[in-house]
Amino acid sequence: MPEINLLDCTLRDGGYVNDWKFGHNNIVSIFERLVSAKVEFIELGFLDERCKFDMNRSIAPDTESFNKIYAGLDKKRSQLVGMIDYGTCNIENIQPCNTTILDGIRVIFKKHMRRQAIDFCEQLKKLGYKIFVQLVSITSYNDEELTNLIEMANDLKPYAVSMVDTYGLLQQENLMHYFNELNDRLDKEISLGYHSHNNFQRAFANCTEMLSQQTDRSLLVDASIYGMGKSAGNCPIELLTMYLNDHFDKRYDLAQILEALDSNIMNIYKVKPWGYNMFFYIAALNNCHPSYVTYLMEKRKLSVKQINEILEMLKKHEDKQLLYDKELIEKLYLDYQKQIDVDDAKDIKKLSGIFAGRNVLLLGPGKSIEQEKSNIKNYIEMYNPLIISINYISDELPANFIFLSNAKRYVQLASSLLKKRSQIQVISTSNITTMDEQKFEYSLDISSLLDEEAEIIDNSFVMLLKVMIKIGIKKVSLAGFDGYIGEKFKDHVNESMGYDFSKAQAERLNKYVGKVLSSMKPYLEIKFITNSLYLEEMKMV
């Protein structure tokens, strides 16, 4: 049976949740509970010279800061470690080990910096620290790169080398591949570790799988209280201590960990929960950095199916999948919008015939739709216009057409649209696919409607105005196009469909739309019949 040690990373990895602002009382309490629970290694936090010293945070600019934060505390038999993300803390900020509270330092680094990081570890080792080599994003290593790392580690002889499943991608098979490679070829005195993430709900299962392997080296497993940690979180230490007590005759005091969970962690969880969810599942499913998913989901225009299809395109850029590249995802998003080419000449001609000589009213989803409903109804009664609503269906105001350009809105409107399908015809952009085999009445090529220079290239309002010009409309009236106010989800009559724009972003978008509206004056006469921030922006142009 191998020697097994447990490392708690709550105060370090958990800090991604609350910006490491645990508060000094919580820091002390968590520390003392983990010591009393007899956890072998406790990670105190990050060493990062970019941060100012703060007694209330578990991130510090130098080792002396940890001496102050944890002054007077008795670590008993536990060993204490800090973590450095290579390049964020110079060696000058690290005191000799015998003058600090720390016993060891863990160093994380991306694989392309492994040579420099190992050299840095050598410097730390000369200062007397136990060194933990952390292989960030272990799934990005091929066998040749792993061999190179193992050779460097065998020369360094750190205390431990750990597999870090940064994005929670490891399944049993590839976990065992990396484990076997490292176990077979690392010097036997080096401990082999594993740091999990829970994107696929595999954290605990993977830990137990590794611990079940026959080996003559010591094993080190990371966990945190209630799984508190970056992205989908880590393996919960309360589960792992229970498992180790039951199957490996360990003697962890689980009650102490549960006290910390109840007293120190649950209050944080209630405010800002972590753990397995759809967002981190999608990132892991597509073997990509979570920021790619963030970028696409924040569009609030894409269905989950479309998000997955765009992320599938990332596979052609394998070197960028786990290294976020904003320019790349912007390009892929634009390419995706353009990829469905349709010949819309016939549909444009049909719409031109239908709308010829008619008054046209466009209905947006702004709150003025409700606030100025009587004005809108009076306009409809007086002018009998053809009415197009945009990614929105009103329960009270009629519409002849709905313009669909936002796949997410289409999904949200599915039941409402089904009820009114006999009354409303659909004008969709080519990026929208139906939920059944039936086609929409009109499908327009989206590529000709995009503004590639804009912050939001596919602004639905701007695209619909371009459609109006394409089909020969000379004058439109507008209701419910209020502009963005920069309050979370407050710019939509249905708040669940609103946007989470900042004040600054809202102001930029209003200016952009105002500028576009002004540029369309020679082609399209625009009349607002409800209040709009766009009107003020048009006056400024």
mmCIF file of N, CA, C and O in Angstrom, residues 410-484:
data_model
loop_
_atom_site.group_PDB
_atom_site.id
_atom_site.type_symbol
_atom_site.label_atom_id
_atom_site.label_comp_id
_atom_site.label_asym_id
_atom_site.label_seq_id
_atom_site.Cartn_x
_atom_site.Cartn_y
_atom_site.Cartn_z
ATOM 1 N N TYR A 410 -34.754 32.862 -30.252
ATOM 2 C CA TYR A 410 -35.646 31.928 -30.941
ATOM 3 C C TYR A 410 -36.036 30.772 -30.023
ATOM 4 O O TYR A 410 -37.216 30.406 -29.922
ATOM 5 N N VAL A 411 -35.062 30.230 -29.313
ATOM 6 C CA VAL A 411 -35.344 29.140 -28.372
ATOM 7 C C VAL A 411 -36.275 29.639 -27.266
ATOM 8 O O VAL A 411 -37.240 28.956 -26.883
ATOM 9 N N GLN A 412 -36.001 30.835 -26.741
ATOM 10 C CA GLN A 412 -36.816 31.382 -25.652
ATOM 11 C C GLN A 412 -38.239 31.698 -26.103
ATOM 12 O O GLN A 412 -39.166 31.683 -25.293
ATOM 13 N N LEU A 413 -38.412 31.986 -27.404
ATOM 14 C CA LEU A 413 -39.723 32.364 -27.928
ATOM 15 C C LEU A 413 -40.505 31.181 -28.499
ATOM 16 O O LEU A 413 -41.606 31.362 -29.016
ATOM 17 N N ALA A 414 -39.946 29.997 -28.400
ATOM 18 C CA ALA A 414 -40.502 28.846 -29.107
ATOM 19 C C ALA A 414 -41.996 28.640 -28.844
ATOM 20 O O ALA A 414 -42.794 28.490 -29.774
ATOM 21 N N SER A 415 -42.421 28.660 -27.590
ATOM 22 C CA SER A 415 -43.826 28.387 -27.279
ATOM 23 C C SER A 415 -44.735 29.527 -27.742
ATOM 24 O O SER A 415 -45.816 29.291 -28.293
ATOM 25 N N SER A 416 -44.270 30.769 -27.551
ATOM 26 C CA SER A 416 -45.069 31.919 -27.986
ATOM 27 C C SER A 416 -45.227 31.929 -29.504
ATOM 28 O O SER A 416 -46.308 32.212 -30.033
ATOM 29 N N LEU A 417 -44.144 31.614 -30.191
ATOM 30 C CA LEU A 417 -44.179 31.604 -31.651
ATOM 31 C C LEU A 417 -45.088 30.493 -32.170
ATOM 32 O O LEU A 417 -45.828 30.679 -33.146
ATOM 33 N N LEU A 418 -45.059 29.352 -31.481
ATOM 34 C CA LEU A 418 -45.899 28.224 -31.894
ATOM 35 C C LEU A 418 -47.375 28.599 -31.829
ATOM 36 O O LEU A 418 -48.154 28.270 -32.731
ATOM 37 N N LYS A 419 -47.764 29.329 -30.786
ATOM 38 C CA LYS A 419 -49.165 29.722 -30.613
ATOM 39 C C LYS A 419 -49.625 30.685 -31.709
ATOM 40 O O LYS A 419 -50.784 30.689 -32.099
ATOM 41 N N LYS A 420 -48.688 31.527 -32.192
ATOM 42 C CA LYS A 420 -49.061 32.565 -33.149
ATOM 43 C C LYS A 420 -48.553 32.289 -34.559
ATOM 44 O O LYS A 420 -48.553 33.174 -35.415
ATOM 45 N N ARG A 421 -48.155 31.042 -34.791
ATOM 46 C CA ARG A 421 -47.507 30.727 -36.074
ATOM 47 C C ARG A 421 -48.434 30.958 -37.262
ATOM 48 O O ARG A 421 -47.983 31.297 -38.354
ATOM 49 N N SER A 422 -49.740 30.794 -37.051
ATOM 50 C CA SER A 422 -50.682 30.999 -38.150
ATOM 51 C C SER A 422 -50.886 32.478 -38.454
ATOM 52 O O SER A 422 -51.366 32.842 -39.539
ATOM 53 N N GLN A 423 -50.508 33.345 -37.491
ATOM 54 C CA GLN A 423 -50.724 34.786 -37.642
ATOM 55 C C GLN A 423 -49.443 35.522 -38.061
ATOM 56 O O GLN A 423 -49.510 36.596 -38.652
ATOM 57 N N ILE A 424 -48.292 34.971 -37.688
ATOM 58 C CA ILE A 424 -47.022 35.668 -37.881
ATOM 59 C C ILE A 424 -46.126 34.888 -38.833
ATOM 60 O O ILE A 424 -45.877 33.690 -38.639
ATOM 61 N N GLN A 425 -45.619 35.558 -39.851
ATOM 62 C CA GLN A 425 -44.623 34.957 -40.722
ATOM 63 C C GLN A 425 -43.222 35.317 -40.211
ATOM 64 O O GLN A 425 -43.025 36.359 -39.585
ATOM 65 N N VAL A 426 -42.279 34.440 -40.490
ATOM 66 C CA VAL A 426 -40.923 34.605 -39.976
ATOM 67 C C VAL A 426 -39.977 35.056 -41.074
ATOM 68 O O VAL A 426 -39.925 34.459 -42.153
ATOM 69 N N ILE A 427 -39.268 36.140 -40.771
ATOM 70 C CA ILE A 427 -38.131 36.576 -41.596
ATOM 71 C C ILE A 427 -36.889 36.287 -40.759
ATOM 72 O O ILE A 427 -36.679 36.931 -39.723
ATOM 73 N N SER A 428 -36.100 35.317 -41.159
ATOM 74 C CA SER A 428 -34.942 34.940 -40.345
ATOM 75 C C SER A 428 -33.641 35.213 -41.091
ATOM 76 O O SER A 428 -33.616 35.263 -42.330
ATOM 77 N N THR A 429 -32.582 35.371 -40.329
ATOM 78 C CA THR A 429 -31.255 35.414 -40.923
ATOM 79 C C THR A 429 -30.748 33.983 -41.049
ATOM 80 O O THR A 429 -31.221 33.070 -40.359
ATOM 81 N N SER A 430 -29.783 33.787 -41.916
ATOM 82 C CA SER A 430 -29.373 32.433 -42.299
ATOM 83 C C SER A 430 -28.675 31.657 -41.191
ATOM 84 O O SER A 430 -28.447 30.459 -41.334
ATOM 85 N N ASN A 431 -28.338 32.315 -40.074
ATOM 86 C CA ASN A 431 -27.709 31.596 -38.973
ATOM 87 C C ASN A 431 -28.723 30.892 -38.084
ATOM 88 O O ASN A 431 -28.349 30.139 -37.185
ATOM 89 N N ILE A 432 -30.008 31.106 -38.317
ATOM 90 C CA ILE A 432 -31.053 30.496 -37.503
ATOM 91 C C ILE A 432 -31.544 29.228 -38.178
ATOM 92 O O ILE A 432 -31.907 29.243 -39.365
ATOM 93 N N THR A 433 -31.556 28.139 -37.429
ATOM 94 C CA THR A 433 -32.105 26.889 -37.952
ATOM 95 C C THR A 433 -33.367 26.533 -37.188
ATOM 96 O O THR A 433 -33.446 26.734 -35.971
ATOM 97 N N THR A 434 -34.356 25.996 -37.876
ATOM 98 C CA THR A 434 -35.631 25.669 -37.242
ATOM 99 C C THR A 434 -35.477 24.465 -36.325
ATOM 100 O O THR A 434 -34.568 23.652 -36.481
ATOM 101 N N MET A 435 -36.415 24.359 -35.382
ATOM 102 C CA MET A 435 -36.397 23.233 -34.447
ATOM 103 C C MET A 435 -37.037 21.992 -35.056
ATOM 104 O O MET A 435 -36.927 20.900 -34.515
ATOM 105 N N ASP A 436 -37.762 22.189 -36.145
ATOM 106 C CA ASP A 436 -38.361 21.053 -36.843
ATOM 107 C C ASP A 436 -37.944 21.119 -38.313
ATOM 108 O O ASP A 436 -37.061 21.879 -38.690
ATOM 109 N N GLU A 437 -38.564 20.303 -39.114
ATOM 110 C CA GLU A 437 -38.173 20.233 -40.528
ATOM 111 C C GLU A 437 -38.801 21.330 -41.376
ATOM 112 O O GLU A 437 -38.452 21.496 -42.543
ATOM 113 N N GLN A 438 -39.741 22.084 -40.813
ATOM 114 C CA GLN A 438 -40.377 23.151 -41.563
ATOM 115 C C GLN A 438 -39.427 24.333 -41.750
ATOM 116 O O GLN A 438 -38.680 24.683 -40.847
ATOM 117 N N LYS A 439 -39.500 24.964 -42.917
ATOM 118 C CA LYS A 439 -38.665 26.124 -43.180
ATOM 119 C C LYS A 439 -39.411 27.399 -42.828
ATOM 120 O O LYS A 439 -40.641 27.445 -42.832
ATOM 121 N N PHE A 440 -38.656 28.440 -42.476
ATOM 122 C CA PHE A 440 -39.261 29.748 -42.280
ATOM 123 C C PHE A 440 -39.700 30.297 -43.636
ATOM 124 O O PHE A 440 -39.165 29.916 -44.691
ATOM 125 N N GLU A 441 -40.646 31.230 -43.588
ATOM 126 C CA GLU A 441 -41.150 31.803 -44.831
ATOM 127 C C GLU A 441 -40.062 32.543 -45.611
ATOM 128 O O GLU A 441 -40.013 32.479 -46.845
ATOM 129 N N TYR A 442 -39.206 33.240 -44.874
ATOM 130 C CA TYR A 442 -38.165 34.040 -45.538
ATOM 131 C C TYR A 442 -36.838 33.861 -44.789
ATOM 132 O O TYR A 442 -36.798 33.962 -43.562
ATOM 133 N N SER A 443 -35.793 33.592 -45.548
ATOM 134 C CA SER A 443 -34.459 33.445 -44.957
ATOM 135 C C SER A 443 -33.491 34.346 -45.721
ATOM 136 O O SER A 443 -33.392 34.256 -46.954
ATOM 137 N N LEU A 444 -32.796 35.209 -44.969
ATOM 138 C CA LEU A 444 -31.920 36.203 -45.585
ATOM 139 C C LEU A 444 -30.462 35.927 -45.230
ATOM 140 O O LEU A 444 -30.154 35.542 -44.096
ATOM 141 N N ASP A 445 -29.582 36.140 -46.182
ATOM 142 C CA ASP A 445 -28.152 35.913 -45.994
ATOM 143 C C ASP A 445 -27.603 36.892 -44.949
ATOM 144 O O ASP A 445 -27.634 38.112 -45.156
ATOM 145 N N ILE A 446 -27.123 36.375 -43.842
ATOM 146 C CA ILE A 446 -26.676 37.234 -42.745
ATOM 147 C C ILE A 446 -25.392 37.977 -43.086
ATOM 148 O O ILE A 446 -25.152 39.084 -42.590
ATOM 149 N N SER A 447 -24.550 37.404 -43.945
ATOM 150 C CA SER A 447 -23.233 38.009 -44.204
ATOM 151 C C SER A 447 -23.351 39.423 -44.769
ATOM 152 O O SER A 447 -22.507 40.277 -44.492
ATOM 153 N N SER A 448 -24.422 39.681 -45.523
ATOM 154 C CA SER A 448 -24.586 41.017 -46.101
ATOM 155 C C SER A 448 -25.150 42.015 -45.091
ATOM 156 O O SER A 448 -25.207 43.211 -45.377
ATOM 157 N N LEU A 449 -25.545 41.536 -43.934
ATOM 158 C CA LEU A 449 -26.163 42.397 -42.915
ATOM 159 C C LEU A 449 -25.223 42.716 -41.765
ATOM 160 O O LEU A 449 -25.530 43.572 -40.926
ATOM 161 N N LEU A 450 -24.091 42.033 -41.694
ATOM 162 C CA LEU A 450 -23.160 42.218 -40.577
ATOM 163 C C LEU A 450 -22.360 43.510 -40.728
ATOM 164 O O LEU A 450 -22.121 43.984 -41.837
ATOM 165 N N ASP A 451 -21.935 44.043 -39.598
ATOM 166 C CA ASP A 451 -21.012 45.184 -39.580
ATOM 167 C C ASP A 451 -19.734 44.715 -38.891
ATOM 168 O O ASP A 451 -19.642 44.711 -37.665
ATOM 169 N N GLU A 452 -18.752 44.305 -39.675
ATOM 170 C CA GLU A 452 -17.552 43.679 -39.126
ATOM 171 C C GLU A 452 -16.690 44.637 -38.316
ATOM 172 O O GLU A 452 -15.812 44.209 -37.566
ATOM 173 N N GLU A 453 -16.924 45.927 -38.460
ATOM 174 C CA GLU A 453 -16.127 46.909 -37.720
ATOM 175 C C GLU A 453 -16.747 47.256 -36.366
ATOM 176 O O GLU A 453 -16.134 47.943 -35.552
ATOM 177 N N ALA A 454 -17.954 46.807 -36.124
ATOM 178 C CA ALA A 454 -18.680 47.199 -34.911
ATOM 179 C C ALA A 454 -18.296 46.326 -33.722
ATOM 180 O O ALA A 454 -17.817 45.197 -33.879
ATOM 181 N N GLU A 455 -18.524 46.836 -32.517
ATOM 182 C CA GLU A 455 -18.285 46.061 -31.297
ATOM 183 C C GLU A 455 -19.194 44.840 -31.271
ATOM 184 O O GLU A 455 -18.793 43.753 -30.871
ATOM 185 N N ILE A 456 -20.447 45.032 -31.672
ATOM 186 C CA ILE A 456 -21.382 43.922 -31.850
ATOM 187 C C ILE A 456 -21.695 43.857 -33.340
ATOM 188 O O ILE A 456 -22.415 44.709 -33.875
ATOM 189 N N ILE A 457 -21.137 42.885 -34.015
ATOM 190 C CA ILE A 457 -21.196 42.851 -35.473
ATOM 191 C C ILE A 457 -22.586 42.528 -35.996
ATOM 192 O O ILE A 457 -22.899 42.808 -37.157
ATOM 193 N N ASP A 458 -23.422 41.910 -35.132
ATOM 194 C CA ASP A 458 -24.729 41.438 -35.576
ATOM 195 C C ASP A 458 -25.847 42.055 -34.741
ATOM 196 O O ASP A 458 -26.728 41.363 -34.244
ATOM 197 N N ASN A 459 -25.807 43.380 -34.584
ATOM 198 C CA ASN A 459 -26.859 44.090 -33.877
ATOM 199 C C ASN A 459 -28.180 43.887 -34.634
ATOM 200 O O ASN A 459 -28.312 44.258 -35.799
ATOM 201 N N SER A 460 -29.148 43.295 -33.968
ATOM 202 C CA SER A 460 -30.390 42.895 -34.629
ATOM 203 C C SER A 460 -31.143 44.089 -35.210
ATOM 204 O O SER A 460 -31.692 44.019 -36.315
ATOM 205 N N PHE A 461 -31.191 45.194 -34.491
ATOM 206 C CA PHE A 461 -31.892 46.394 -34.936
ATOM 207 C C PHE A 461 -31.251 46.942 -36.220
ATOM 208 O O PHE A 461 -31.940 47.234 -37.207
ATOM 209 N N VAL A 462 -29.942 47.061 -36.201
ATOM 210 C CA VAL A 462 -29.229 47.571 -37.374
ATOM 211 C C VAL A 462 -29.441 46.635 -38.567
ATOM 212 O O VAL A 462 -29.666 47.092 -39.704
ATOM 213 N N MET A 463 -29.390 45.335 -38.320
ATOM 214 C CA MET A 463 -29.580 44.390 -39.428
ATOM 215 C C MET A 463 -30.977 44.514 -40.020
ATOM 216 O O MET A 463 -31.154 44.463 -41.242
ATOM 217 N N LEU A 464 -32.000 44.686 -39.172
ATOM 218 C CA LEU A 464 -33.356 44.807 -39.690
ATOM 219 C C LEU A 464 -33.517 46.084 -40.519
ATOM 220 O O LEU A 464 -34.190 46.082 -41.559
ATOM 221 N N LEU A 465 -32.907 47.176 -40.090
ATOM 222 C CA LEU A 465 -32.962 48.408 -40.882
ATOM 223 C C LEU A 465 -32.297 48.212 -42.241
ATOM 224 O O LEU A 465 -32.768 48.732 -43.261
ATOM 225 N N LYS A 466 -31.205 47.449 -42.268
ATOM 226 C CA LYS A 466 -30.563 47.144 -43.554
ATOM 227 C C LYS A 466 -31.495 46.330 -44.446
ATOM 228 O O LYS A 466 -31.524 46.514 -45.672
ATOM 229 N N VAL A 467 -32.274 45.442 -43.831
ATOM 230 C CA VAL A 467 -33.249 44.654 -44.593
ATOM 231 C C VAL A 467 -34.302 45.585 -45.202
ATOM 232 O O VAL A 467 -34.693 45.429 -46.364
ATOM 233 N N MET A 468 -34.737 46.546 -44.400
ATOM 234 C CA MET A 468 -35.741 47.500 -44.903
ATOM 235 C C MET A 468 -35.230 48.232 -46.147
ATOM 236 O O MET A 468 -35.956 48.414 -47.127
ATOM 237 N N ILE A 469 -33.995 48.655 -46.107
ATOM 238 C CA ILE A 469 -33.411 49.342 -47.260
ATOM 239 C C ILE A 469 -33.315 48.384 -48.447
ATOM 240 O O ILE A 469 -33.614 48.757 -49.590
ATOM 241 N N LYS A 470 -32.919 47.124 -48.176
ATOM 242 C CA LYS A 470 -32.780 46.136 -49.244
ATOM 243 C C LYS A 470 -34.098 45.908 -49.990
ATOM 244 O O LYS A 470 -34.117 45.700 -51.211
ATOM 245 N N ILE A 471 -35.208 45.924 -49.256
ATOM 246 C CA ILE A 471 -36.488 45.606 -49.903
ATOM 247 C C ILE A 471 -37.200 46.867 -50.393
ATOM 248 O O ILE A 471 -38.358 46.818 -50.819
ATOM 249 N N GLY A 472 -36.511 47.997 -50.314
ATOM 250 C CA GLY A 472 -37.013 49.212 -50.934
ATOM 251 C C GLY A 472 -37.909 50.081 -50.076
ATOM 252 O O GLY A 472 -38.570 50.996 -50.588
ATOM 253 N N ILE A 473 -37.944 49.837 -48.761
ATOM 254 C CA ILE A 473 -38.752 50.668 -47.874
ATOM 255 C C ILE A 473 -38.090 52.041 -47.745
ATOM 256 O O ILE A 473 -36.873 52.141 -47.559
ATOM 257 N N LYS A 474 -38.884 53.088 -47.820
ATOM 258 C CA LYS A 474 -38.348 54.452 -47.720
ATOM 259 C C LYS A 474 -38.613 55.095 -46.361
ATOM 260 O O LYS A 474 -37.938 56.074 -46.001
ATOM 261 N N LYS A 475 -39.551 54.540 -45.589
ATOM 262 C CA LYS A 475 -39.916 55.160 -44.314
ATOM 263 C C LYS A 475 -40.377 54.081 -43.340
ATOM 264 O O LYS A 475 -41.167 53.198 -43.709
ATOM 265 N N VAL A 476 -39.867 54.123 -42.111
ATOM 266 C CA VAL A 476 -40.316 53.199 -41.062
ATOM 267 C C VAL A 476 -40.585 53.979 -39.784
ATOM 268 O O VAL A 476 -39.953 55.015 -39.524
ATOM 269 N N SER A 477 -41.528 53.474 -39.009
ATOM 270 C CA SER A 477 -41.773 53.990 -37.665
ATOM 271 C C SER A 477 -41.270 52.958 -36.664
ATOM 272 O O SER A 477 -41.303 51.742 -36.924
ATOM 273 N N LEU A 478 -40.796 53.447 -35.531
ATOM 274 C CA LEU A 478 -40.146 52.575 -34.556
ATOM 275 C C LEU A 478 -40.806 52.712 -33.187
ATOM 276 O O LEU A 478 -41.069 53.822 -32.722
ATOM 277 N N ALA A 479 -41.018 51.576 -32.529
ATOM 278 C CA ALA A 479 -41.509 51.572 -31.148
ATOM 279 C C ALA A 479 -40.767 50.483 -30.379
ATOM 280 O O ALA A 479 -40.552 49.381 -30.881
ATOM 281 N N GLY A 480 -40.358 50.820 -29.170
ATOM 282 C CA GLY A 480 -39.686 49.826 -28.328
ATOM 283 C C GLY A 480 -38.197 49.708 -28.558
ATOM 284 O O GLY A 480 -37.557 48.799 -28.033
ATOM 285 N N PHE A 481 -37.628 50.653 -29.305
ATOM 286 C CA PHE A 481 -36.172 50.674 -29.485
ATOM 287 C C PHE A 481 -35.612 51.765 -28.572
ATOM 288 O O PHE A 481 -35.350 52.893 -28.988
ATOM 289 N N ASP A 482 -35.465 51.415 -27.299
ATOM 290 C CA ASP A 482 -35.182 52.400 -26.250
ATOM 291 C C ASP A 482 -33.711 52.734 -26.105
ATOM 292 O O ASP A 482 -33.365 53.752 -25.515
ATOM 293 N N GLY A 483 -32.830 51.864 -26.615
ATOM 294 C CA GLY A 483 -31.401 52.003 -26.332
ATOM 295 C C GLY A 483 -31.049 51.244 -25.064
ATOM 296 O O GLY A 483 -31.915 50.758 -24.328
ATOM 297 N N TYR A 484 -29.746 51.132 -24.825
ATOM 298 C CA TYR A 484 -29.252 50.355 -23.676
ATOM 299 C C TYR A 484 -28.996 51.287 -22.492
ATOM 300 O O TYR A 484 -28.441 52.377 -22.641
#
